[in-house]
């Protein structure tokens, strides 16, 4: 079915989407897609026309909204906002991920997998029981000593049954026993949510909220999750699915009894191989290279390896690499190895001795260059090592280390992940770190760490120049002799490098600070902020900036301390931690004043002003921005002059001072046009659209908003286009164009959902609800207002929460729901009583006098314009 482009069709599709949302999304064949954007003639005549096609439509269940809670959206309706009544309690989550996201994250299994028939059968029984009983186990723990083959078993079985989990597989190595920093549940959840299609900005800040969203997404999916190398129950519990449609396989040296007792997980403890199985593994691994070995010698070699698969594979590779040497001679070498190193622990001392001995035996057979590289790789700040990073650690060109890496992979001392990337088994990394204590002097170890952190800094700097939207605040970085950073031929290659190295970059900041390389630590933190801000990677941003801040404080670098405070202030503002944001921005401003740096003071005051705007403390915002304008007027910086003028003018509009706002906005627009800054021109035009609405100049408001949308679209900036669409929807509503308002608000909501901007998405949803009020369809507006109120409450935005409650109360009053309306109105008035500004006072006055048919106005000069 194709719905055309006249305004009646626009309203019809809005109704269709409303019914679709309310029905609970029970038709997997449904597809709703936007056909094309507005053509210019359509924009010029303000039809707000938009086309959709709908495929696979089936009849909407007539009783879909008769009871229960319906707030689920199915299909692939990327441009749909939830509509109509939401029955039952509001349980808001930050999105549902992308329905098309089916991650396939399983690493490849080992080349030779021997036996484990009984263990595989146990897992097969578990799968069969799951299919027979919907209320069955959601987690299965494979426990066992280090090196016993827990990961190999989990991955071998996972590859066998992957087709039974059609929505994909997730994998994370939690590094619970790695010598470095383990992966936290918070970090793992962020990785999983991104893989499941949740926009970065839509990922909650707290681990509990992340876990709730993760379980919400998995509730409708059949996925297999491998949680490898878990150290503690706390590391794992937030990652366990909430329903049995998905299954988590956990591997750990610990028995994780808490998961079994409290969460109903099943558990098996993996034993070492039997002698026959160990002999079979040795024989299968060496069969292409050796023949005629005495079975007694093979059995003795298996015994010396304590029947542990990890040790057996290393011993087998050593035997295969010396096909002409009798196995008896290799066994003598193995018996003679000293067990001087105590960095490894497998839980059983006999097994620990066996592992140490096998490692030492294999290590001593390495060529000197490979042995040195093995030790230096233990200095790497992350778990995933590129060939280029290995070369930096070694202090050689990448081509010179390729052979050593191949030797280490061949000896099973290093795992090749493909695409020139490598990783250690945690036991082998521990051994590498321990060996470095004996083989490499402390000064050389520190030099290797400094080299790798410097290389990460310079490579990240080049990556920032390729990726970041704004590099104006980035410091200058001079080349370092002997360090050749990665060169990025295009933006896509830079993006790929960032994805590959993301966790290592955080590790590099930690490693630099941990070894006293504070200069490297803070510079890397400041550089990475540019990427984190562009990709909304808030957790990494907070971790690295806090480390960087501590580093500059230890160095006594006041200017850099202010830079890191501003970074953390921006982060806190973006995540609506407004008290923290104010403290950081104020600290930065105080430092800049102390250092007599007026331009930096202006930047800090602008940030502080926007913190107050976000908190709806309008007088405080105006005060900070007026101070900033006084300072910037004395400086020759047109960009920041225009920026402060816009910020102040926008604040004055929020204060309902349209006459005062006109002059700074006019000057700001002129400067940005002279600078050729089209995006900021679009931003100022949205403010002018609001100014015209406050003056009852509805036609001018509409034309200005259309121009803002046009510019943002020309510049290809989707987020700014969504913001301009919000203003366009308000201007259309002021012109009595309720149908066009629906289109603009729904398009804005789609943009903000894709970008993960929950606050603005809620504002667009609120605008849709108000458009339905204008159409005389209060019943259809209720669900939108409930949704917006729930989002603003979840985000902690008290002012917007109160206004959403007020609009919801009005809609309910018109439908006869007076008791709930009175309760919500009282709640909104109580919140707004804490805001003394004119805008809040006007809204309170309207709430106190509004009846069921009195929708809050959109325009009307000083007496009526309040939004």
PDB file of C-alpha atoms in Angstrom, residues 669-677:
ATOM      1  CA  UNK A 669      23.584  36.102  12.975  1.00  0.00           C
ATOM      2  CA  UNK A 670      25.529  38.790  11.124  1.00  0.00           C
ATOM      3  CA  UNK A 671      28.895  37.580  12.444  1.00  0.00           C
ATOM      4  CA  UNK A 672      28.226  33.907  11.698  1.00  0.00           C
ATOM      5  CA  UNK A 673      27.187  34.825   8.166  1.00  0.00           C
ATOM      6  CA  UNK A 674      30.373  36.864   7.721  1.00  0.00           C
ATOM      7  CA  UNK A 675      32.383  33.880   8.985  1.00  0.00           C
ATOM      8  CA  UNK A 676      30.542  31.600   6.542  1.00  0.00           C
ATOM      9  CA  UNK A 677      29.475  29.317   9.418  1.00  0.00           C
TER      10      UNK A 677
END
